[in-house]
Amino acid sequence: MPSILTRTEAEDFLFHEAELLDDWRMPEWAALYTEGALYEVTSPASPDPVASNAANSLFLISDHIDRIRGRANRLMKKSAHAEFPRSKTRHLVTNVRIVGEEDGGTRLRANIAVYRTKEDTSTVFMGEAWYTIVNEGGTLKIHRKRIILDLNSLYNQGRLTIIL
Amino acid sequence: MRRGMKIMPLDNSLQAALVQANAEKGSFRVNRAAYKSREVFEREKKLIFEKCWLYLGHGTELKKKGDFASRRVGGRDIIFIRDRNDQVAAFYNSCTHRGAKICREHNGNARTFACPYHGWVFNSEGKLVSQNASSGYVENLNADGHLDLLPVPRLEHYRDFYFLNYNQKAISLHDYLAGARDAIDAICDQTEDKQIILAGEHSYSVRANYKFMAENSYDGYHLLPVHASFFDHLRDQYAGTSAAHVVDETIASYNTRGAVRGLGMGHAVLDSYVPTGRPVAQWLPSMGAALKPEIEAKYARLVERFGKERADYIAETQKNLVIFPNLVINDILSTTVRYVEPEGPDMMRITAWALGPNDESPALRAMRLDNFVSFLGPAGFGSPDDIEMLEICQTALEHTPIEWNEISKGMAPGGDRRTIAGAPDDEIQMQAYWTQWDLIMRGIETLET
Ligand code: FES
Ligand SMILES: [Fe+2]
């Protein structure tokens, strides 16, 4: 496989990730990430979410691989009270654009809308995803995933207990 | 001039039934109407939120002259600003002409505020400097300043935590904070520099009564049932390190160390020991060897400054502080300032910030923020599970006829329930809160000079 993905290759991979999440196959989702991976959701109030850094400003989520796995494992437990009973989710991934190469992988951005229904309440998390996808010995892995929500707060969503 | 505040006549027959302490039976209970009744909420607006000191913001959020933040505090829209003389001020966010909201940005920097409607202009001290009209107004219409932005009746700070009060006659913030001042000191004294609000904030809503958030924020009793999955995660993190046994050891000894302590005036703190490590100043292997020298140096400096006992308290104790009625400062694995704005009997809005020493290294700052998001906030491994509990409490008490919540664990036989101490998993901090709430709601505690 060439080092830069085509849009179709990238889309196939992102659709696969979305499917794992909607099917609540969380450990398989975590296995999509590299050992050096970072999964981040910036704070909706951040003035510059593309450039912001979790080392010096408060994010909603900033998970290295240990916490990516921890997040996945936690969501499989009944003791993750916020997700019991589990939400129903639907991840839509569109407008995929390959923007270049980073860390030897493909840098891309995509628009996302993630619908979450818990009991009778449905909310949507809409925004943009920035990914770096690398090829590890023939297997595509996520090295960077940063979600930038088109929100000013989580007032309508309440909280973010699913994976975007 | 602020118009005279009208207090609704107290319906003591209802109020008398809401909080009941029966020392003989060892029972302290709160009527569920206190969490769900619209009538109670309307009375709280007058008696709690127009009488208590309410948190507005931290001085370090306004770094430069002209920096401002717009806030809603106790149902009122406020401009929190550092004026051109470097004075922190708070104005109601409404044009004195015909009412428009003057400041529509979340935060920013401004030399003046121009009203978008007819163009009146106010400076950072709130003075009306232009009416945008060449004719039609008598000269000196504003000679008495009544057309300047209206400042809140009282604004005071303790160690840069700014509070406002809508009652001109209120006691000082200093007296109001009572024993909470010492708890704030124990957090501020972590550094010889100053504690600052770090970049970024968490803002979210919870469909529950705001008093449920106060109760939960210093509740040691819920720790293991609600946060079992977080402790599972910690066990995984510590596996194979010298801290591998810390989680279970600390859990086993949880209610033998520390305390809950009423601090007077309805404030209380939970001092406890939880195996998360602390940026100030308790190192664990999971933080990485590189940070060990800095954290140990911080601890040594605390001992020099305050002696071992106080240093240990500052460094090792996790402090969950609730300042009556709606400010939480949790100095735990990271430090959060969490403001709870009630929006109705069954709805609150939370705004939370990270607090940290101005002089810590970038690596320690990064660890502090990483600790924060691991547990705290609307996407952490802890707070969402707390929120779920608050919401299932709210919905269940709205849809069942059960009248009482039982809050009696650790109940003392007598004394002022606002200043009693007990074990970390007792509920006497909540008894302190509800006792103050009851005294204010009955008009016995006026909080006035
Ligand atoms: S309402 Fe502000 S200028 Fe008229
Ligand atoms: Fe909790």
PDB file of N, CA and C in Angstrom, chain A residues 43 45 54-62 64 66-67 70-71 73-74 77 79-82 84 118-119 153-156 158-161, chain B residues 199-205 225-226 229 232-233 237 343 347 349 354 365-366 369-370 372-374 378-381 384-385 387-389 391:
ATOM      1  N   SER A  43     -11.908  21.174  23.983  1.00  0.00           N
ATOM      2  CA  SER A  43     -12.987  21.837  24.716  1.00  0.00           C
ATOM      3  C   SER A  43     -13.773  22.707  23.748  1.00  0.00           C
ATOM      4  N   ALA A  45     -15.148  25.386  24.084  1.00  0.00           N
ATOM      5  CA  ALA A  45     -14.900  26.822  24.236  1.00  0.00           C
ATOM      6  C   ALA A  45     -13.513  27.214  23.729  1.00  0.00           C
ATOM      7  N   ALA A  54      -3.228  19.726  24.681  1.00  0.00           N
ATOM      8  CA  ALA A  54      -3.759  19.241  25.963  1.00  0.00           C
ATOM      9  C   ALA A  54      -2.741  19.337  27.091  1.00  0.00           C
ATOM     10  N   ALA A  55      -1.483  19.611  26.744  1.00  0.00           N
ATOM     11  CA  ALA A  55      -0.469  19.762  27.794  1.00  0.00           C
ATOM     12  C   ALA A  55      -0.605  21.092  28.515  1.00  0.00           C
ATOM     13  N   ASN A  56      -1.280  22.051  27.874  1.00  0.00           N
ATOM     14  CA  ASN A  56      -1.402  23.350  28.553  1.00  0.00           C
ATOM     15  C   ASN A  56      -2.801  23.943  28.509  1.00  0.00           C
ATOM     16  N   SER A  57      -3.777  23.208  27.991  1.00  0.00           N
ATOM     17  CA  SER A  57      -5.151  23.700  28.108  1.00  0.00           C
ATOM     18  C   SER A  57      -6.099  22.524  28.293  1.00  0.00           C
ATOM     19  N   LEU A  58      -7.227  22.829  28.895  1.00  0.00           N
ATOM     20  CA  LEU A  58      -8.166  21.774  29.293  1.00  0.00           C
ATOM     21  C   LEU A  58      -8.951  21.270  28.085  1.00  0.00           C
ATOM     22  N   PHE A  59      -8.863  19.985  27.810  1.00  0.00           N
ATOM     23  CA  PHE A  59      -9.632  19.330  26.746  1.00  0.00           C
ATOM     24  C   PHE A  59     -10.811  18.592  27.383  1.00  0.00           C
ATOM     25  N   LEU A  60     -11.719  18.110  26.535  1.00  0.00           N
ATOM     26  CA  LEU A  60     -12.724  17.177  27.040  1.00  0.00           C
ATOM     27  C   LEU A  60     -12.107  15.791  27.180  1.00  0.00           C
ATOM     28  N   ILE A  61     -11.376  15.389  26.141  1.00  0.00           N
ATOM     29  CA  ILE A  61     -10.734  14.082  26.141  1.00  0.00           C
ATOM     30  C   ILE A  61      -9.329  14.242  25.583  1.00  0.00           C
ATOM     31  N   SER A  62      -8.385  13.615  26.243  1.00  0.00           N
ATOM     32  CA  SER A  62      -7.019  13.537  25.716  1.00  0.00           C
ATOM     33  C   SER A  62      -6.461  12.206  26.170  1.00  0.00           C
ATOM     34  N   HIS A  64      -4.043   8.940  25.690  1.00  0.00           N
ATOM     35  CA  HIS A  64      -2.996   8.106  25.104  1.00  0.00           C
ATOM     36  C   HIS A  64      -3.508   6.674  25.091  1.00  0.00           C
ATOM     37  N   ASP A  66      -3.089   3.957  26.712  1.00  0.00           N
ATOM     38  CA  ASP A  66      -3.589   3.305  27.933  1.00  0.00           C
ATOM     39  C   ASP A  66      -5.032   3.709  28.221  1.00  0.00           C
ATOM     40  N   ARG A  67      -5.300   4.981  28.041  1.00  0.00           N
ATOM     41  CA  ARG A  67      -6.656   5.436  28.346  1.00  0.00           C
ATOM     42  C   ARG A  67      -7.613   5.161  27.190  1.00  0.00           C
ATOM     43  N   GLY A  70      -8.489   1.879  28.177  1.00  0.00           N
ATOM     44  CA  GLY A  70      -9.286   1.997  29.401  1.00  0.00           C
ATOM     45  C   GLY A  70     -10.701   2.462  29.087  1.00  0.00           C
ATOM     46  N   ARG A  71     -10.816   3.411  28.176  1.00  0.00           N
ATOM     47  CA  ARG A  71     -12.135   3.941  27.798  1.00  0.00           C
ATOM     48  C   ARG A  71     -12.969   2.846  27.145  1.00  0.00           C
ATOM     49  N   ASN A  73     -12.565  -0.440  27.468  1.00  0.00           N
ATOM     50  CA  ASN A  73     -12.906  -1.488  28.446  1.00  0.00           C
ATOM     51  C   ASN A  73     -14.012  -1.032  29.384  1.00  0.00           C
ATOM     52  N   ARG A  74     -13.902   0.209  29.813  1.00  0.00           N
ATOM     53  CA  ARG A  74     -14.895   0.735  30.764  1.00  0.00           C
ATOM     54  C   ARG A  74     -16.299   0.687  30.167  1.00  0.00           C
ATOM     55  N   LYS A  77     -18.490  -2.312  30.594  1.00  0.00           N
ATOM     56  CA  LYS A  77     -18.900  -2.726  31.943  1.00  0.00           C
ATOM     57  C   LYS A  77     -20.240  -2.116  32.336  1.00  0.00           C
ATOM     58  N   SER A  79     -20.702  -1.277  35.259  1.00  0.00           N
ATOM     59  CA  SER A  79     -20.339  -0.266  36.254  1.00  0.00           C
ATOM     60  C   SER A  79     -19.963   1.081  35.618  1.00  0.00           C
ATOM     61  N   ALA A  80     -19.956   1.155  34.297  1.00  0.00           N
ATOM     62  CA  ALA A  80     -19.839   2.471  33.643  1.00  0.00           C
ATOM     63  C   ALA A  80     -21.253   3.048  33.631  1.00  0.00           C
ATOM     64  N   HIS A  81     -21.649   3.578  34.782  1.00  0.00           N
ATOM     65  CA  HIS A  81     -23.059   3.904  35.014  1.00  0.00           C
ATOM     66  C   HIS A  81     -23.643   4.829  33.963  1.00  0.00           C
ATOM     67  N   ALA A  82     -22.825   5.770  33.490  1.00  0.00           N
ATOM     68  CA  ALA A  82     -23.340   6.762  32.542  1.00  0.00           C
ATOM     69  C   ALA A  82     -23.755   6.115  31.222  1.00  0.00           C
ATOM     70  N   PHE A  84     -25.060   2.932  31.088  1.00  0.00           N
ATOM     71  CA  PHE A  84     -25.896   1.772  31.394  1.00  0.00           C
ATOM     72  C   PHE A  84     -27.306   2.241  31.675  1.00  0.00           C
ATOM     73  N   LYS A 118     -30.135   8.142  24.460  1.00  0.00           N
ATOM     74  CA  LYS A 118     -30.138   7.487  25.779  1.00  0.00           C
ATOM     75  C   LYS A 118     -31.568   7.616  26.290  1.00  0.00           C
ATOM     76  N   GLU A 119     -32.171   6.485  26.584  1.00  0.00           N
ATOM     77  CA  GLU A 119     -33.584   6.473  26.933  1.00  0.00           C
ATOM     78  C   GLU A 119     -34.381   7.271  25.901  1.00  0.00           C
ATOM     79  N   SER A 153     -20.605  24.659  24.105  1.00  0.00           N
ATOM     80  CA  SER A 153     -20.628  23.975  25.398  1.00  0.00           C
ATOM     81  C   SER A 153     -21.329  22.640  25.161  1.00  0.00           C
ATOM     82  N   LEU A 154     -21.390  21.824  26.205  1.00  0.00           N
ATOM     83  CA  LEU A 154     -22.170  20.584  26.103  1.00  0.00           C
ATOM     84  C   LEU A 154     -23.538  20.766  26.767  1.00  0.00           C
ATOM     85  N   TYR A 155     -24.047  21.987  26.695  1.00  0.00           N
ATOM     86  CA  TYR A 155     -25.315  22.267  27.371  1.00  0.00           C
ATOM     87  C   TYR A 155     -26.433  21.354  26.858  1.00  0.00           C
ATOM     88  N   ASN A 156     -26.528  21.202  25.546  1.00  0.00           N
ATOM     89  CA  ASN A 156     -27.617  20.380  25.003  1.00  0.00           C
ATOM     90  C   ASN A 156     -27.333  18.881  25.106  1.00  0.00           C
ATOM     91  N   GLY A 158     -25.292  17.490  27.405  1.00  0.00           N
ATOM     92  CA  GLY A 158     -25.119  17.099  28.803  1.00  0.00           C
ATOM     93  C   GLY A 158     -23.721  16.585  29.081  1.00  0.00           C
ATOM     94  N   ARG A 159     -23.356  15.509  28.433  1.00  0.00           N
ATOM     95  CA  ARG A 159     -22.019  14.953  28.652  1.00  0.00           C
ATOM     96  C   ARG A 159     -21.616  14.119  27.452  1.00  0.00           C
ATOM     97  N   LEU A 160     -20.363  13.734  27.460  1.00  0.00           N
ATOM     98  CA  LEU A 160     -19.812  12.980  26.330  1.00  0.00           C
ATOM     99  C   LEU A 160     -19.305  11.645  26.844  1.00  0.00           C
ATOM    100  N   THR A 161     -20.194  10.652  26.848  1.00  0.00           N
ATOM    101  CA  THR A 161     -19.828   9.362  27.418  1.00  0.00           C
ATOM    102  C   THR A 161     -19.676   8.291  26.348  1.00  0.00           C
TER     103      THR A 161
ATOM    104  N   ALA B 199      -6.087  27.517  30.847  1.00  0.00           N
ATOM    105  CA  ALA B 199      -6.878  27.733  29.624  1.00  0.00           C
ATOM    106  C   ALA B 199      -7.909  26.621  29.444  1.00  0.00           C
ATOM    107  N   GLY B 200      -9.052  26.976  28.913  1.00  0.00           N
ATOM    108  CA  GLY B 200     -10.092  25.993  28.613  1.00  0.00           C
ATOM    109  C   GLY B 200     -11.102  25.882  29.730  1.00  0.00           C
ATOM    110  N   GLU B 201     -12.284  25.471  29.395  1.00  0.00           N
ATOM    111  CA  GLU B 201     -13.298  25.248  30.426  1.00  0.00           C
ATOM    112  C   GLU B 201     -14.231  24.137  29.996  1.00  0.00           C
ATOM    113  N   HIS B 202     -14.912  23.585  30.960  1.00  0.00           N
ATOM    114  CA  HIS B 202     -15.950  22.591  30.698  1.00  0.00           C
ATOM    115  C   HIS B 202     -17.288  23.221  31.054  1.00  0.00           C
ATOM    116  N   SER B 203     -18.210  23.166  30.157  1.00  0.00           N
ATOM    117  CA  SER B 203     -19.531  23.722  30.422  1.00  0.00           C
ATOM    118  C   SER B 203     -20.573  22.721  29.951  1.00  0.00           C
ATOM    119  N   TYR B 204     -21.466  22.352  30.841  1.00  0.00           N
ATOM    120  CA  TYR B 204     -22.428  21.304  30.508  1.00  0.00           C
ATOM    121  C   TYR B 204     -23.640  21.433  31.422  1.00  0.00           C
ATOM    122  N   SER B 205     -24.622  20.608  31.197  1.00  0.00           N
ATOM    123  CA  SER B 205     -25.850  20.702  31.974  1.00  0.00           C
ATOM    124  C   SER B 205     -26.127  19.373  32.663  1.00  0.00           C
ATOM    125  N   PRO B 225     -19.066   2.494  45.189  1.00  0.00           N
ATOM    126  CA  PRO B 225     -20.118   2.013  44.287  1.00  0.00           C
ATOM    127  C   PRO B 225     -20.131   2.728  42.931  1.00  0.00           C
ATOM    128  N   VAL B 226     -19.990   4.048  42.956  1.00  0.00           N
ATOM    129  CA  VAL B 226     -20.137   4.783  41.691  1.00  0.00           C
ATOM    130  C   VAL B 226     -18.857   4.707  40.859  1.00  0.00           C
ATOM    131  N   SER B 229     -15.491   1.498  38.332  1.00  0.00           N
ATOM    132  CA  SER B 229     -14.839   1.323  37.021  1.00  0.00           C
ATOM    133  C   SER B 229     -13.604   2.203  36.899  1.00  0.00           C
ATOM    134  N   ASP B 232     -10.961   0.293  38.737  1.00  0.00           N
ATOM    135  CA  ASP B 232     -10.487  -0.781  37.847  1.00  0.00           C
ATOM    136  C   ASP B 232      -9.416  -0.240  36.898  1.00  0.00           C
ATOM    137  N   HIS B 233      -9.697   0.928  36.346  1.00  0.00           N
ATOM    138  CA  HIS B 233      -8.755   1.534  35.402  1.00  0.00           C
ATOM    139  C   HIS B 233      -7.434   1.849  36.105  1.00  0.00           C
ATOM    140  N   GLN B 237      -3.602   0.642  35.365  1.00  0.00           N
ATOM    141  CA  GLN B 237      -2.500   1.586  35.160  1.00  0.00           C
ATOM    142  C   GLN B 237      -1.311   1.273  36.056  1.00  0.00           C
ATOM    143  N   GLU B 343     -30.980  26.334  37.261  1.00  0.00           N
ATOM    144  CA  GLU B 343     -31.841  26.903  36.217  1.00  0.00           C
ATOM    145  C   GLU B 343     -33.297  26.578  36.463  1.00  0.00           C
ATOM    146  N   MET B 347     -32.897  21.419  36.973  1.00  0.00           N
ATOM    147  CA  MET B 347     -31.919  21.681  35.914  1.00  0.00           C
ATOM    148  C   MET B 347     -30.813  22.583  36.435  1.00  0.00           C
ATOM    149  N   ARG B 349     -26.730  24.230  35.296  1.00  0.00           N
ATOM    150  CA  ARG B 349     -25.639  24.363  34.331  1.00  0.00           C
ATOM    151  C   ARG B 349     -24.333  24.396  35.106  1.00  0.00           C
ATOM    152  N   ALA B 354      -9.924  24.298  35.381  1.00  0.00           N
ATOM    153  CA  ALA B 354      -8.779  23.698  36.065  1.00  0.00           C
ATOM    154  C   ALA B 354      -7.973  24.811  36.710  1.00  0.00           C
ATOM    155  N   ARG B 365       2.417  20.521  34.624  1.00  0.00           N
ATOM    156  CA  ARG B 365       1.155  21.094  34.142  1.00  0.00           C
ATOM    157  C   ARG B 365       0.423  20.100  33.241  1.00  0.00           C
ATOM    158  N   ALA B 366       1.195  19.464  32.360  1.00  0.00           N
ATOM    159  CA  ALA B 366       0.593  18.476  31.451  1.00  0.00           C
ATOM    160  C   ALA B 366       0.009  17.312  32.242  1.00  0.00           C
ATOM    161  N   LEU B 369      -3.261  18.343  33.931  1.00  0.00           N
ATOM    162  CA  LEU B 369      -4.402  18.390  33.015  1.00  0.00           C
ATOM    163  C   LEU B 369      -4.812  16.980  32.583  1.00  0.00           C
ATOM    164  N   ASP B 370      -3.813  16.108  32.437  1.00  0.00           N
ATOM    165  CA  ASP B 370      -4.122  14.721  32.081  1.00  0.00           C
ATOM    166  C   ASP B 370      -4.899  14.046  33.207  1.00  0.00           C
ATOM    167  N   PHE B 372      -6.784  15.574  35.281  1.00  0.00           N
ATOM    168  CA  PHE B 372      -8.112  16.204  35.287  1.00  0.00           C
ATOM    169  C   PHE B 372      -9.059  15.445  34.369  1.00  0.00           C
ATOM    170  N   VAL B 373      -8.648  15.310  33.100  1.00  0.00           N
ATOM    171  CA  VAL B 373      -9.584  14.710  32.136  1.00  0.00           C
ATOM    172  C   VAL B 373      -9.726  13.208  32.322  1.00  0.00           C
ATOM    173  N   SER B 374      -8.812  12.594  33.095  1.00  0.00           N
ATOM    174  CA  SER B 374      -8.981  11.160  33.323  1.00  0.00           C
ATOM    175  C   SER B 374     -10.222  10.883  34.162  1.00  0.00           C
ATOM    176  N   PRO B 378     -17.144  16.325  31.812  1.00  0.00           N
ATOM    177  CA  PRO B 378     -18.267  15.600  31.215  1.00  0.00           C
ATOM    178  C   PRO B 378     -17.857  14.438  30.321  1.00  0.00           C
ATOM    179  N   ALA B 379     -16.541  14.218  30.152  1.00  0.00           N
ATOM    180  CA  ALA B 379     -16.107  13.086  29.331  1.00  0.00           C
ATOM    181  C   ALA B 379     -15.065  12.241  30.055  1.00  0.00           C
ATOM    182  N   GLY B 380     -14.881  12.473  31.360  1.00  0.00           N
ATOM    183  CA  GLY B 380     -13.910  11.705  32.129  1.00  0.00           C
ATOM    184  C   GLY B 380     -14.463  10.349  32.538  1.00  0.00           C
ATOM    185  N   PHE B 381     -13.688   9.633  33.341  1.00  0.00           N
ATOM    186  CA  PHE B 381     -14.104   8.297  33.793  1.00  0.00           C
ATOM    187  C   PHE B 381     -14.856   8.369  35.122  1.00  0.00           C
ATOM    188  N   PRO B 384     -19.073  11.728  34.749  1.00  0.00           N
ATOM    189  CA  PRO B 384     -20.320  11.317  34.081  1.00  0.00           C
ATOM    190  C   PRO B 384     -21.120  10.295  34.880  1.00  0.00           C
ATOM    191  N   ASP B 385     -20.414   9.437  35.610  1.00  0.00           N
ATOM    192  CA  ASP B 385     -21.136   8.457  36.420  1.00  0.00           C
ATOM    193  C   ASP B 385     -21.809   9.132  37.612  1.00  0.00           C
ATOM    194  N   ILE B 387     -22.942  12.215  37.490  1.00  0.00           N
ATOM    195  CA  ILE B 387     -24.070  12.934  36.900  1.00  0.00           C
ATOM    196  C   ILE B 387     -25.242  11.984  36.671  1.00  0.00           C
ATOM    197  N   GLU B 388     -24.909  10.777  36.212  1.00  0.00           N
ATOM    198  CA  GLU B 388     -25.960   9.778  36.006  1.00  0.00           C
ATOM    199  C   GLU B 388     -26.722   9.531  37.316  1.00  0.00           C
ATOM    200  N   MET B 389     -25.989   9.480  38.435  1.00  0.00           N
ATOM    201  CA  MET B 389     -26.641   9.268  39.729  1.00  0.00           C
ATOM    202  C   MET B 389     -27.576  10.430  40.056  1.00  0.00           C
ATOM    203  N   GLU B 391     -29.074  12.414  38.036  1.00  0.00           N
ATOM    204  CA  GLU B 391     -30.253  12.422  37.162  1.00  0.00           C
ATOM    205  C   GLU B 391     -31.222  11.300  37.514  1.00  0.00           C
TER     206      GLU B 391
END
